[in-house]
Coordinates of C-alpha atoms in Angstrom, one line a residue:
X1 CA 36.2 -15.1 49.5
X2 CA 37.3 -15.0 45.9
X3 CA 39.1 -16.8 43.9
X4 CA 42.8 -15.2 42.8
X5 CA 42.1 -17.3 39.5
X6 CA 38.9 -17.2 37.8
X7 CA 37.2 -14.1 40.5
X8 CA 34.5 -16.2 41.3
X9 CA 32.8 -15.8 44.7
X10 CA 32.9 -18.5 46.8
X11 CA 30.8 -19.9 49.2
X12 CA 32.8 -23.3 51.1
X13 CA 35.2 -23.9 49.0
X14 CA 35.7 -27.6 48.1
X15 CA 38.1 -29.9 50.7
X16 CA 39.8 -33.1 49.2
X17 CA 42.5 -35.6 51.7
X18 CA 46.1 -35.6 50.1
X19 CA 49.6 -37.0 51.3
X20 CA 52.9 -34.5 50.7
X21 CA 55.5 -35.5 51.5
X22 CA 53.5 -38.0 54.2
X23 CA 51.8 -35.7 56.1
X24 CA 48.1 -36.5 56.2
X25 CA 46.6 -33.1 54.7
X26 CA 43.8 -31.2 53.7
X27 CA 43.5 -28.6 50.4
X28 CA 40.7 -26.2 50.1
X29 CA 40.1 -26.0 46.4
X30 CA 38.3 -23.8 44.0
X31 CA 34.2 -25.9 42.9
X32 CA 34.9 -23.7 39.8
X33 CA 38.2 -24.3 38.0
X34 CA 40.6 -26.4 40.7
X35 CA 42.6 -24.1 42.0
X36 CA 44.0 -24.8 45.7
X37 CA 42.6 -22.1 48.0
X38 CA 44.7 -23.1 51.1
X39 CA 47.2 -26.3 52.5
X40 CA 46.1 -27.1 56.1
X41 CA 48.2 -29.4 57.5
X42 CA 46.9 -31.7 60.0
X43 CA 49.6 -33.6 62.3
X44 CA 49.8 -29.5 63.0
X45 CA 46.9 -28.8 64.4
X46 CA 46.1 -31.2 66.2
X47 CA 43.6 -33.2 63.9
X48 CA 44.1 -36.6 64.5
X49 CA 45.0 -36.7 67.9
X50 CA 41.7 -34.8 68.6
X51 CA 39.8 -38.2 66.5
X52 CA 42.2 -39.7 67.5
X53 CA 40.6 -39.2 71.0
X54 CA 37.1 -39.8 70.6
X55 CA 37.4 -43.1 68.0
X56 CA 38.5 -44.2 71.4
X57 CA 35.6 -43.1 73.8
X58 CA 33.2 -44.7 71.1
X59 CA 35.1 -47.9 71.6

C-alpha cells in the first residue's frame, strides 16, 4: 500500500484507537506523515463482541 499524501510504500500502517461520536474506532495512520489511511468501526465488525466472549471464557 502507498500513502496517498507522501507516496511512501507502507508495509504496516500504525493503528491508533479513538472515540468518534461516542463510538470506539481504530484509525490506520501512515507512519511517515501521520495521514489517516482508514477508519475501522469495531462495533460494526463485531470486534468488541468477540473480545468480550474471549474474556468470558478465560474467567
